[in-house]
Coordinates of C-alpha atoms and ligand atoms in Angstrom, one line a residue:
Chain A
M1 CA 109.7 187.7 156.3
T2 CA 108.8 190.8 158.4
T3 CA 112.1 192.3 157.7
L4 CA 111.7 191.8 154.2
V5 CA 110.0 195.4 153.1
P6 CA 112.0 197.5 155.8
H7 CA 115.3 196.3 154.9
T8 CA 114.4 196.4 151.2
L9 CA 113.6 200.3 151.9
H10 CA 117.1 200.7 154.0
L11 CA 119.1 198.9 151.2
T12 CA 117.8 200.8 148.4
G13 CA 118.4 204.3 150.2
R14 CA 122.0 202.9 150.2
H15 CA 122.4 202.3 146.9
V16 CA 120.2 205.4 145.7
R17 CA 122.8 207.6 147.8
G18 CA 125.7 205.8 146.5
F19 CA 124.6 206.6 143.1
L20 CA 124.1 210.5 143.5
R21 CA 127.1 210.4 145.0
Q22 CA 128.9 209.6 141.6
P23 CA 128.1 212.6 139.3
A24 CA 130.0 210.9 136.4
F25 CA 127.9 208.2 136.5
V26 CA 125.0 210.1 137.2
I27 CA 125.8 211.9 133.7
V28 CA 126.7 208.8 132.0
T29 CA 123.2 207.2 133.1
L30 CA 121.6 210.1 131.5
V31 CA 123.7 210.3 128.3
Q32 CA 124.2 206.8 127.1
P33 CA 120.4 206.1 126.1
L34 CA 120.6 209.7 124.4
I35 CA 123.6 208.4 122.2
W36 CA 121.6 205.4 121.2
L37 CA 118.4 207.2 120.2
L38 CA 120.6 209.7 118.0
L39 CA 123.0 206.9 116.6
F40 CA 119.9 204.7 115.7
G41 CA 117.6 207.5 114.4
Q42 CA 120.5 208.5 112.2
L43 CA 121.5 205.4 111.3
F44 CA 118.2 204.2 110.1
R45 CA 116.5 207.2 108.9
G46 CA 115.5 206.0 105.5
I47 CA 113.8 202.8 107.1
V48 CA 110.3 204.3 107.4
V49 CA 109.7 203.7 103.9
L50 CA 110.0 199.9 104.6
P51 CA 106.8 197.7 105.2
G52 CA 106.1 197.6 108.6
F53 CA 106.4 200.8 110.0
G54 CA 103.6 203.0 110.9
A55 CA 103.0 206.2 109.3
G56 CA 104.8 208.3 112.1
S57 CA 108.6 209.2 112.3
Y58 CA 111.1 206.6 112.8
L59 CA 111.9 208.4 116.1
E60 CA 108.6 207.8 117.2
F61 CA 109.1 204.1 116.3
L62 CA 112.5 203.9 117.9
A63 CA 111.9 205.5 121.3
P64 CA 110.4 202.6 122.8
G65 CA 112.9 200.4 121.3
V66 CA 116.0 202.5 123.0
V67 CA 114.1 202.7 126.1
I68 CA 113.9 199.1 126.6
M69 CA 117.7 198.4 125.3
T70 CA 119.0 200.8 127.3
V71 CA 117.1 199.1 130.6
L72 CA 118.4 195.9 129.2
F73 CA 121.8 197.0 129.2
S74 CA 121.9 198.7 132.8
S75 CA 120.3 196.0 134.1
G76 CA 122.5 193.5 132.8
W77 CA 125.1 195.2 135.0
S78 CA 123.4 195.1 138.1
G79 CA 125.5 192.4 139.4
M80 CA 128.6 194.3 139.5
A81 CA 127.5 196.1 142.5
F82 CA 127.2 192.6 143.9
I83 CA 130.8 192.0 143.2
E84 CA 131.7 195.0 144.4
D85 CA 130.3 194.5 147.8
M86 CA 131.9 191.0 147.8
D87 CA 135.4 192.5 147.0
R88 CA 134.8 195.1 149.7
G89 CA 133.9 193.0 152.4
V90 CA 130.4 194.2 152.6
M91 CA 128.7 191.4 151.1
D92 CA 130.2 189.1 154.1
R93 CA 129.2 191.4 156.7
M94 CA 125.6 191.6 155.3
L95 CA 125.3 187.8 155.2
S96 CA 126.6 187.7 158.8
S97 CA 124.0 190.2 160.1
P98 CA 120.3 189.5 160.0
A99 CA 119.8 191.2 156.6
S100 CA 117.0 190.0 154.5
R101 CA 118.5 187.9 151.4
G102 CA 115.4 188.9 149.9
A103 CA 115.9 192.2 150.6
M104 CA 119.3 192.4 149.3
M105 CA 117.7 191.0 146.0
A106 CA 114.9 193.3 146.2
S107 CA 116.5 196.6 146.9
S108 CA 119.2 195.9 143.9
V109 CA 116.1 195.2 141.8
A110 CA 114.5 198.5 143.0
Y111 CA 117.5 200.5 142.5
T112 CA 117.5 199.3 138.9
G113 CA 113.9 200.1 138.7
F114 CA 114.8 203.6 139.9
T115 CA 117.3 204.1 137.2
T116 CA 115.1 202.7 134.8
I117 CA 112.8 205.1 135.0
I118 CA 114.9 208.0 135.0
Q119 CA 116.6 206.9 131.9
S120 CA 113.2 206.1 130.2
L121 CA 111.9 209.4 130.9
V122 CA 114.9 211.0 129.8
I123 CA 114.5 209.4 126.4
V124 CA 110.6 210.4 126.1
L125 CA 111.4 213.8 126.9
V126 CA 114.0 214.0 124.0
A127 CA 112.3 212.2 121.5
V128 CA 109.2 214.9 121.9
A129 CA 111.4 217.6 122.2
S130 CA 112.9 216.3 118.7
G131 CA 109.5 216.2 117.6
A132 CA 108.2 212.9 118.0
R133 CA 104.4 212.4 119.2
F134 CA 103.0 209.5 121.0
A135 CA 99.5 209.3 120.5
G136 CA 99.0 206.7 123.4
G137 CA 99.9 209.9 125.9
V138 CA 100.7 209.6 129.5
V139 CA 98.6 206.2 129.9
G140 CA 101.1 204.8 127.1
V141 CA 104.2 206.3 129.0
L142 CA 103.3 204.9 132.1
V143 CA 102.9 201.2 130.6
M144 CA 105.9 201.5 128.9
L145 CA 107.7 202.3 132.5
V146 CA 105.9 199.4 134.1
A147 CA 107.2 196.9 130.7
A148 CA 110.6 198.8 131.2
V149 CA 110.8 198.0 135.0
L150 CA 109.8 194.4 134.7
L151 CA 112.3 193.6 132.4
A152 CA 114.9 195.5 134.7
A153 CA 113.8 193.4 137.5
A154 CA 114.4 190.0 135.5
F155 CA 117.5 191.2 133.9
G156 CA 119.1 192.5 137.1
S157 CA 117.9 189.6 139.2
L158 CA 119.7 187.6 136.5
S159 CA 122.6 189.5 136.4
N160 CA 123.0 189.2 140.4
G161 CA 122.2 185.5 140.4
V162 CA 125.5 185.2 138.1
A163 CA 127.4 187.4 139.9
L164 CA 126.8 185.5 143.2
L165 CA 127.6 182.5 141.2
V166 CA 130.7 183.3 139.2
R167 CA 131.8 186.2 142.0
Q168 CA 134.0 187.5 139.1
R169 CA 133.9 190.9 137.0
E170 CA 135.2 189.6 133.7
A171 CA 133.0 186.5 133.9
L172 CA 129.8 188.6 134.4
I173 CA 130.8 191.0 131.6
G174 CA 130.9 188.4 129.6
F175 CA 127.9 186.9 130.4
S176 CA 125.8 190.2 130.4
T177 CA 127.1 191.0 127.1
T178 CA 126.6 187.7 125.3
L179 CA 123.2 187.6 126.7
T180 CA 121.9 191.1 126.0
L181 CA 123.2 192.2 122.5
P182 CA 121.7 189.0 120.8
L183 CA 118.5 189.4 122.9
S184 CA 118.3 193.0 121.6
F185 CA 118.7 192.2 118.2
L186 CA 116.4 189.1 118.3
S187 CA 113.5 191.6 119.2
S188 CA 111.9 194.6 117.2
A189 CA 113.7 197.3 119.3
I190 CA 115.0 198.9 116.5
I191 CA 113.5 197.3 113.4
A192 CA 109.9 196.4 112.6
R193 CA 108.5 192.8 113.1
E194 CA 107.6 192.5 109.2
A195 CA 111.2 193.2 108.3
M196 CA 112.9 190.6 110.1
P197 CA 113.5 187.2 108.7
G198 CA 111.0 184.6 109.3
W199 CA 113.3 182.5 112.2
I200 CA 114.2 186.0 114.0
Q201 CA 110.2 186.5 114.1
T202 CA 110.0 183.0 115.8
V203 CA 112.6 183.7 118.1
A204 CA 111.1 187.2 119.0
T205 CA 108.0 185.7 119.9
W206 CA 109.7 183.9 123.0
N207 CA 111.9 186.8 123.8
P208 CA 111.2 188.6 127.1
V209 CA 112.9 191.6 125.5
D210 CA 110.3 191.6 122.7
W211 CA 107.4 191.5 124.7
A212 CA 108.7 194.5 126.5
V213 CA 109.2 196.5 123.2
T214 CA 106.1 195.6 121.6
A215 CA 103.9 196.2 124.7
S216 CA 105.4 199.3 125.1
R217 CA 105.3 200.3 121.2
S218 CA 101.6 199.6 121.1
A219 CA 100.7 201.6 124.6
L220 CA 102.4 204.4 123.0
S221 CA 100.5 204.0 119.5
A222 CA 97.1 205.6 118.6
D223 CA 95.2 202.5 118.8
P224 CA 96.8 200.0 121.5
D225 CA 95.9 196.3 121.4
W226 CA 95.4 196.0 125.2
T227 CA 94.8 192.3 125.2
G228 CA 98.4 191.9 123.9
I229 CA 99.7 194.3 126.2
G230 CA 98.1 192.6 129.0
W231 CA 99.7 188.9 128.2
R232 CA 103.0 190.5 127.7
L233 CA 103.0 192.4 130.8
L234 CA 102.1 189.2 132.6
G235 CA 104.7 187.2 131.0
S236 CA 107.1 189.5 132.0
A237 CA 106.0 189.8 135.3
L238 CA 106.2 186.2 136.0
V239 CA 109.7 185.9 134.5
A240 CA 110.7 188.7 136.7
L241 CA 109.3 186.7 139.8
V242 CA 110.9 183.5 138.9
L243 CA 114.3 185.0 138.1
T244 CA 114.4 187.0 141.3
A245 CA 113.6 184.0 143.4
L246 CA 116.3 181.9 141.6
A247 CA 118.9 184.4 142.2
T248 CA 118.2 185.0 145.8
R249 CA 118.9 181.1 146.1
A250 CA 122.1 181.9 144.7
F251 CA 123.3 183.2 147.8
R252 CA 123.2 179.7 149.0
A253 CA 126.1 178.9 146.3
Y254 CA 128.0 182.0 147.6
H255 CA 127.6 181.2 151.0
R256 CA 129.6 177.7 150.1
S257 CA 132.6 179.6 148.5
V258 CA 133.7 181.7 151.2
Chain B
M1 CA 127.1 178.3 182.8
H2 CA 127.2 177.5 179.3
A3 CA 129.8 178.4 177.0
A4 CA 129.4 181.2 174.8
I5 CA 131.2 180.0 171.5
Q6 CA 131.6 176.3 171.7
A7 CA 133.1 174.5 168.3
E8 CA 133.5 171.2 168.3
A9 CA 135.8 169.1 166.0
L10 CA 135.0 171.6 162.9
V11 CA 136.2 170.6 159.5
K12 CA 136.2 172.6 156.3
R13 CA 138.0 171.9 153.2
Y14 CA 138.4 174.2 150.2
G15 CA 139.2 171.8 147.2
D16 CA 142.4 170.1 148.2
V17 CA 143.1 172.8 151.1
T18 CA 142.0 171.6 154.4
A19 CA 141.2 174.8 156.1
L20 CA 140.0 173.4 159.6
D21 CA 141.0 170.2 160.6
G22 CA 138.8 169.2 163.4
L23 CA 139.1 172.7 165.2
T24 CA 137.2 172.9 169.2
V25 CA 137.1 175.7 171.0
D26 CA 135.2 176.6 174.1
V27 CA 134.5 179.9 175.4
P28 CA 133.3 181.1 178.4
P29 CA 130.9 184.0 178.6
G30 CA 131.9 187.4 179.1
T31 CA 135.6 186.8 178.5
V32 CA 138.2 187.6 175.8
F33 CA 139.6 184.7 173.9
G34 CA 142.4 185.0 171.4
L35 CA 142.8 182.6 168.8
L36 CA 146.4 182.8 167.6
G37 CA 148.1 181.4 164.7
P38 CA 150.3 181.9 161.6
N39 CA 148.9 182.8 158.2
G40 CA 146.8 180.1 156.8
A41 CA 146.4 178.4 160.2
G42 CA 142.6 178.3 159.7
K43 CA 141.5 181.5 162.3
S44 CA 139.7 183.4 159.7
T45 CA 137.8 180.3 158.5
A46 CA 136.7 179.3 162.3
V47 CA 135.3 183.0 162.3
K48 CA 133.7 182.4 159.0
V49 CA 131.7 179.1 160.2
L50 CA 130.7 180.4 163.7
T51 CA 129.4 184.0 162.4
T52 CA 127.2 181.7 159.9
L53 CA 129.1 182.7 156.8
T54 CA 130.2 179.4 155.7
R55 CA 129.2 176.0 156.7
P56 CA 131.7 173.4 158.0
D57 CA 131.7 169.9 156.5
S58 CA 131.4 168.4 159.5
G59 CA 131.4 169.1 163.3
T60 CA 129.3 171.4 165.1
A61 CA 128.9 175.0 166.5
T62 CA 126.9 176.8 169.3
V63 CA 126.9 180.5 169.6
A64 CA 125.5 182.4 172.0
G65 CA 123.2 179.4 172.9
H66 CA 122.0 178.8 169.1
D67 CA 123.3 176.2 166.9
A68 CA 125.2 178.1 164.3
L69 CA 124.1 175.3 161.4
A70 CA 120.6 174.8 162.4
E71 CA 119.4 178.4 163.3
P72 CA 121.8 180.5 161.5
A73 CA 119.2 183.4 161.9
L74 CA 119.3 183.4 165.5
V75 CA 123.0 183.4 165.7
R76 CA 123.1 186.4 163.3
R77 CA 121.1 188.6 165.7
S78 CA 123.3 187.5 168.8
I79 CA 126.7 188.3 167.2
G80 CA 128.7 191.2 166.1
V81 CA 131.3 190.5 163.3
V82 CA 134.4 192.5 162.0
T83 CA 135.7 190.8 159.6
Q84 CA 139.7 190.7 158.7
R85 CA 138.7 192.5 155.5
A86 CA 137.1 196.0 155.6
G87 CA 133.4 195.4 155.4
T88 CA 132.1 199.4 155.2
D89 CA 130.5 200.6 152.2
P90 CA 133.5 203.3 151.0
Q91 CA 130.7 205.2 148.9
A92 CA 128.5 206.0 152.3
T93 CA 129.6 208.1 155.1
G94 CA 130.8 206.9 158.5
R95 CA 127.5 207.5 160.0
E96 CA 125.5 206.4 157.1
N97 CA 127.3 202.9 157.5
L98 CA 126.4 202.8 161.2
V99 CA 122.8 203.5 160.9
L100 CA 122.5 201.2 158.1
A101 CA 123.8 198.6 160.2
G102 CA 122.0 199.4 163.0
R103 CA 118.6 199.6 161.1
L104 CA 119.3 196.0 159.7
Q105 CA 120.0 194.8 163.2
G106 CA 116.2 195.9 164.2
L107 CA 117.2 199.6 165.7
S108 CA 114.3 202.2 165.3
G109 CA 115.8 205.4 163.2
T110 CA 116.2 207.2 166.3
E111 CA 118.0 204.4 168.3
A112 CA 120.1 203.8 165.3
R113 CA 121.4 207.7 164.8
S114 CA 121.9 208.0 168.4
R115 CA 123.7 204.8 168.7
A116 CA 125.8 205.8 165.6
D117 CA 126.6 209.0 167.3
A118 CA 127.6 207.3 170.2
L119 CA 129.9 204.9 168.5
L120 CA 131.4 207.8 166.5
A121 CA 132.5 209.7 169.8
R122 CA 133.8 206.8 171.3
F123 CA 136.1 205.7 168.4
G124 CA 137.2 209.4 167.8
L125 CA 135.6 209.6 164.8
S126 CA 132.7 212.5 165.1
D127 CA 134.6 214.9 163.1
A128 CA 134.7 212.2 160.3
A129 CA 131.3 211.4 160.5
G130 CA 129.7 212.9 157.4
R131 CA 132.8 212.0 155.3
V132 CA 132.6 209.3 152.8
V133 CA 134.3 206.1 154.1
R134 CA 136.9 206.1 150.9
T135 CA 138.4 209.2 152.2
Y136 CA 139.3 207.6 155.7
S137 CA 142.7 206.7 156.4
G138 CA 143.4 202.7 157.0
G139 CA 143.3 203.1 160.7
M140 CA 140.2 205.1 160.7
A141 CA 138.1 202.7 158.4
R142 CA 139.5 200.0 160.9
K143 CA 137.9 201.7 163.8
L144 CA 134.8 202.0 161.9
D145 CA 134.7 198.6 160.9
V146 CA 135.0 197.6 164.6
A147 CA 132.3 200.0 165.4
M148 CA 130.1 198.4 163.0
G149 CA 130.0 195.4 164.9
L150 CA 128.8 196.9 168.2
V151 CA 125.7 198.6 166.8
H152 CA 123.2 196.6 168.3
H153 CA 125.1 195.7 171.9
P154 CA 125.9 192.0 170.6
P155 CA 126.3 189.6 173.4
V156 CA 129.3 187.8 171.3
L157 CA 131.6 189.6 169.3
F158 CA 133.9 188.3 166.7
L159 CA 136.9 190.3 165.8
D160 CA 139.3 188.9 163.2
E161 CA 142.6 191.0 163.7
P162 CA 141.2 194.2 164.9
T163 CA 144.3 195.8 165.0
T164 CA 146.2 195.4 162.1
G165 CA 146.9 198.2 160.4
L166 CA 146.4 200.6 163.4
D167 CA 149.6 203.0 164.8
P168 CA 150.6 201.9 168.5
A169 CA 148.8 204.6 170.1
A170 CA 145.3 203.6 168.1
R171 CA 146.2 200.0 169.3
A172 CA 146.7 200.7 172.5
G173 CA 143.3 202.5 172.5
M174 CA 141.5 199.5 170.9
W175 CA 142.6 197.2 173.5
T176 CA 141.1 199.5 176.1
E177 CA 137.5 199.4 174.3
I178 CA 138.0 195.6 173.8
A179 CA 139.0 195.2 177.6
T180 CA 135.9 197.6 178.5
L181 CA 133.6 195.2 176.4
A182 CA 134.2 192.5 178.3
R183 CA 134.6 193.7 181.5
D184 CA 131.9 196.5 181.8
E185 CA 129.3 195.0 179.3
G186 CA 129.7 191.5 179.6
T187 CA 130.6 191.2 176.1
T188 CA 132.4 187.8 175.0
V189 CA 134.9 188.5 172.4
L190 CA 136.8 186.1 170.5
L191 CA 139.5 187.6 168.6
T192 CA 142.2 186.6 166.3
T193 CA 145.5 187.9 166.2
H194 CA 149.1 187.5 165.4
Y195 CA 150.3 189.7 168.1
L196 CA 151.4 187.8 171.1
E197 CA 151.4 190.8 173.0
E198 CA 147.9 191.5 172.2
A199 CA 146.8 187.9 173.0
D200 CA 148.7 188.5 176.2
Q201 CA 147.2 191.4 177.3
L202 CA 143.7 191.0 176.5
A203 CA 142.7 187.3 176.3
E204 CA 141.7 185.3 179.4
R205 CA 142.6 182.4 177.5
V206 CA 143.9 181.6 174.1
A207 CA 144.5 178.9 171.8
I208 CA 146.9 178.2 169.4
V209 CA 145.8 177.0 165.9
D210 CA 148.1 175.4 163.6
R211 CA 147.0 173.8 160.4
G212 CA 143.2 173.8 161.3
R213 CA 143.5 172.5 164.6
V214 CA 144.0 173.8 168.2
V215 CA 147.7 172.5 169.3
A216 CA 147.3 174.1 173.0
T217 CA 144.6 175.7 174.7
G218 CA 144.5 177.5 178.2
T219 CA 145.6 181.1 179.9
P220 CA 148.5 182.4 178.5
D221 CA 150.1 182.2 181.8
A222 CA 149.4 178.4 181.8
L223 CA 150.7 178.0 178.5
K224 CA 154.0 180.0 179.3
S225 CA 154.6 177.9 182.4
D226 CA 154.2 174.8 180.6
L227 CA 157.7 175.3 179.1
R228 CA 160.2 174.6 181.5
G229 CA 162.9 176.8 181.9
D230 CA 164.2 180.0 180.3
T231 CA 165.2 180.9 176.9
V232 CA 168.8 181.7 175.8
V233 CA 169.4 184.0 172.9
V234 CA 173.0 183.9 171.7
G235 CA 174.0 186.5 168.9
L236 CA 177.0 185.3 166.9
G237 CA 179.7 187.1 165.6
P238 CA 179.9 187.5 161.8
D239 CA 182.4 184.8 160.9
D240 CA 180.8 182.2 162.9
D241 CA 179.2 179.0 161.8
P242 CA 175.3 178.8 163.0
A243 CA 175.5 175.0 162.6
R244 CA 178.8 174.6 164.4
A245 CA 177.6 176.9 167.2
T246 CA 174.3 174.7 167.6
S247 CA 176.1 171.8 168.1
V248 CA 178.4 172.9 171.0
L249 CA 175.4 174.4 172.6
R250 CA 173.7 171.1 172.1
D251 CA 177.0 169.3 173.8
A252 CA 176.4 171.7 176.5
G253 CA 173.2 170.7 177.4
A254 CA 170.8 173.4 176.1
G255 CA 168.0 172.1 174.3
E256 CA 165.6 173.0 171.4
V257 CA 168.1 175.0 169.8
T258 CA 166.8 177.2 166.7
T259 CA 168.5 179.8 164.2
E260 CA 167.4 182.9 163.1
G261 CA 169.3 184.5 160.9
R262 CA 172.7 185.0 163.0
A263 CA 171.0 184.2 166.4
L264 CA 170.6 181.1 168.1
R265 CA 167.6 180.5 170.6
A266 CA 168.0 177.5 173.1
R267 CA 166.1 176.4 176.1
V268 CA 167.9 175.9 179.5
D269 CA 166.5 174.8 182.9
D270 CA 167.8 178.0 184.8
G271 CA 169.0 180.7 182.6
A272 CA 171.4 182.3 185.4
Q273 CA 173.2 179.0 185.9
A274 CA 173.7 178.0 182.2
V275 CA 175.0 181.1 180.8
P276 CA 178.7 180.9 182.3
A277 CA 178.8 177.4 181.0
L278 CA 177.6 178.1 177.7
L279 CA 179.8 181.0 177.0
A280 CA 182.8 178.8 178.1
A281 CA 181.9 175.7 176.0
L282 CA 181.5 178.1 173.0
E283 CA 184.7 180.0 173.8
R284 CA 186.8 176.5 173.8
N285 CA 185.4 176.0 170.7
G286 CA 186.4 179.1 169.1
V287 CA 182.8 180.7 168.5
G288 CA 182.8 184.2 168.9
V289 CA 179.6 185.5 170.6
S290 CA 178.8 189.4 170.2
A291 CA 175.2 188.8 172.7
I292 CA 173.7 187.0 175.0
T293 CA 170.6 187.4 176.9
V294 CA 168.3 185.3 179.1
A295 CA 164.5 185.5 178.8
R296 CA 161.6 184.1 180.5
P297 CA 159.6 182.4 178.2
S298 CA 157.2 184.0 176.2
L299 CA 153.9 183.4 174.6
D300 CA 156.3 183.5 171.4
D301 CA 158.1 180.5 173.0
V302 CA 155.0 178.4 173.1
Y303 CA 154.4 179.1 169.7
L304 CA 157.7 178.2 168.3
R305 CA 157.8 175.0 170.3
L306 CA 154.2 174.2 169.0
T307 CA 154.1 175.2 165.5
G308 CA 158.1 175.2 164.7
R309 CA 157.5 179.1 163.4
T310 CA 158.1 182.1 165.4
L311 CA 155.1 184.2 165.2
V312 CA 156.9 187.5 165.1
G313 CA 159.4 186.3 162.3
A314 CA 156.0 185.3 160.5
V315 CA 154.7 189.0 161.2
E316 CA 157.8 190.7 159.8
A317 CA 157.9 188.7 156.9
E318 CA 154.2 189.7 155.9
V319 CA 155.1 193.4 156.6
A320 CA 157.8 193.3 154.7
A321 CA 156.2 191.5 151.8
Ligands
ATP1 N1 137.3 180.9 150.1 C1 138.4 179.7 150.1 N2 138.4 179.4 148.9 C2 139.7 178.6 149.0 N3 140.7 178.7 150.1 C3 140.5 179.1 151.1 C4 139.2 180.1 151.2 N4 139.3 180.7 152.4 C5 140.4 180.1 153.2 N5 141.3 179.3 152.5 C6 142.2 178.6 152.8 O1 141.8 178.0 154.1 C7 143.4 178.1 154.5 C8 142.8 178.6 155.9 O2 142.9 180.3 155.7 P1 142.3 181.6 156.6 O3 142.1 182.5 155.9 O4 141.5 180.7 157.6 O5 143.6 181.5 157.7 P2 144.2 182.9 158.8 O6 144.7 181.6 159.8 O7 143.0 183.6 159.0 O8 145.5 183.4 158.2 P3 146.0 184.8 158.1 O9 146.4 185.1 159.4 O10 146.6 184.9 157.0 O11 144.4 185.8 158.1 C9 144.5 179.0 154.0 O12 145.1 177.8 152.9 C10 143.5 179.4 152.7 O13 144.1 179.7 151.4
MG2 MG1 142.6 185.3 158.7

């Protein structure tokens, strides 16, 4: 247990160094959310006249949605690094060393949190540069970062756990896309709650992706609903904790397979 | 003194495949122990069980004084592991790989860095220390792999085919390192290999593994002297029928006749005495001989006798594939 924190730091350092050594990947990480932002921004430009959208521009509405979607997609890939480590023998070496399993999971979550924060800030900056104004200010942005990181922790762990169970790229890609696409469309990421069919509203109520979007959007608005934000962040934190713990248990399944 | 590594009746199944079928080994501390066996014999599986990577279906294992099944965390702190596949991060530099391994083993930052530099120097990798491992040659990466297993001065070291992929000079260098570890640092080394020469040179004791069990164990010399007599290898002419030549040799008193391409191997009590008689018998029966040699038994012969395959043949087939 005493090794959890130092090992998490060392292993997170490894992930971050590896990331910075791949300039192409850094660029994709930065550009991809912008594509979402511009694409949806153009596609649904007229939508602000529909009921349920605030008075502001659609960009202001969309930015937190794109932040959360981007985070969801990126963290869904998290397990790929585990599979690469399996293929390269790094996983087996770690598992026969005193490396803490909890730290292996936590460092992956921390690294996903690191890219999440970078991506989110890029989106916010570009949205502001394009004329969006977030009444919630810095506090609103910070709350959004917390919501984004919690969601990334939940889905990053889930992806890692599935990677340890299936141990195969194709299976993980299939799982990740099958889960993340519907979850983002069953949320208010790109469309206001009031504009959704009734059953989707019901699903969204129980969808952690919607919790993150709703909490972020509310925090960025002129008049945040702090109680609603608090509950949603708490729910996200619980989901993240449970999924991280479950994913750490999946190391046992991996041990049985080698 | 207690054995440094003790495995008792290990069984490990993967679906229908029985990778270990009652494997038992006993390695005294401070010695180099060789596990020899053909592809698929279960050598790597044995290493995985002993290094706590996987659990056996039954059997017991003790490593460095700890029960590998009940106290895997204690075992992990006492062992260095070099797996058959590479285990280094290609995206990190050689030094970063070593420092991270050291830190995960509990060394302080300063200790880990100075240990990394010492190991890089020892394995001739100082010049490449700051390069990412992706750019290393196969041999350099293999050396780094072995160095990774040594960062924390483990009392017990597992090396799964450490010299595969090394050129002859690098292999000789690695042998020197391994021998030094056991002799000067008291490290217990369990090494798997396909190279009989390697086991013969390095290992005080070897176990020959076949189909998941140990079929023979002892010092290389003891195993060799268990084989009575000498090996005679007869090279046949282009028109000769190996089957016919085999029966001629058998009638002339040679034992354990086997065919490998256009060569026959046979066992006789005393080579010098038997050769003239064998040659005469072959000539009488119209078998042309292109060459005939007599050899003292090698580990390869021990191996052939026990497993029905020659290791050298198996390795060559693998290299060709
Ligand atoms: N993770 C696994 N899943 C399924 N089968 C496995 C697994 N690992 C090993 N095996 C099987 O167990 C048997 C023993 O394999 P092992 O790798 O231990 O052999 P080996 O002696 O190390 O061979 P080599 O000399 O080729 O490295 C083989 O039949 C192999 O296919
Ligand atoms: Mg092997």
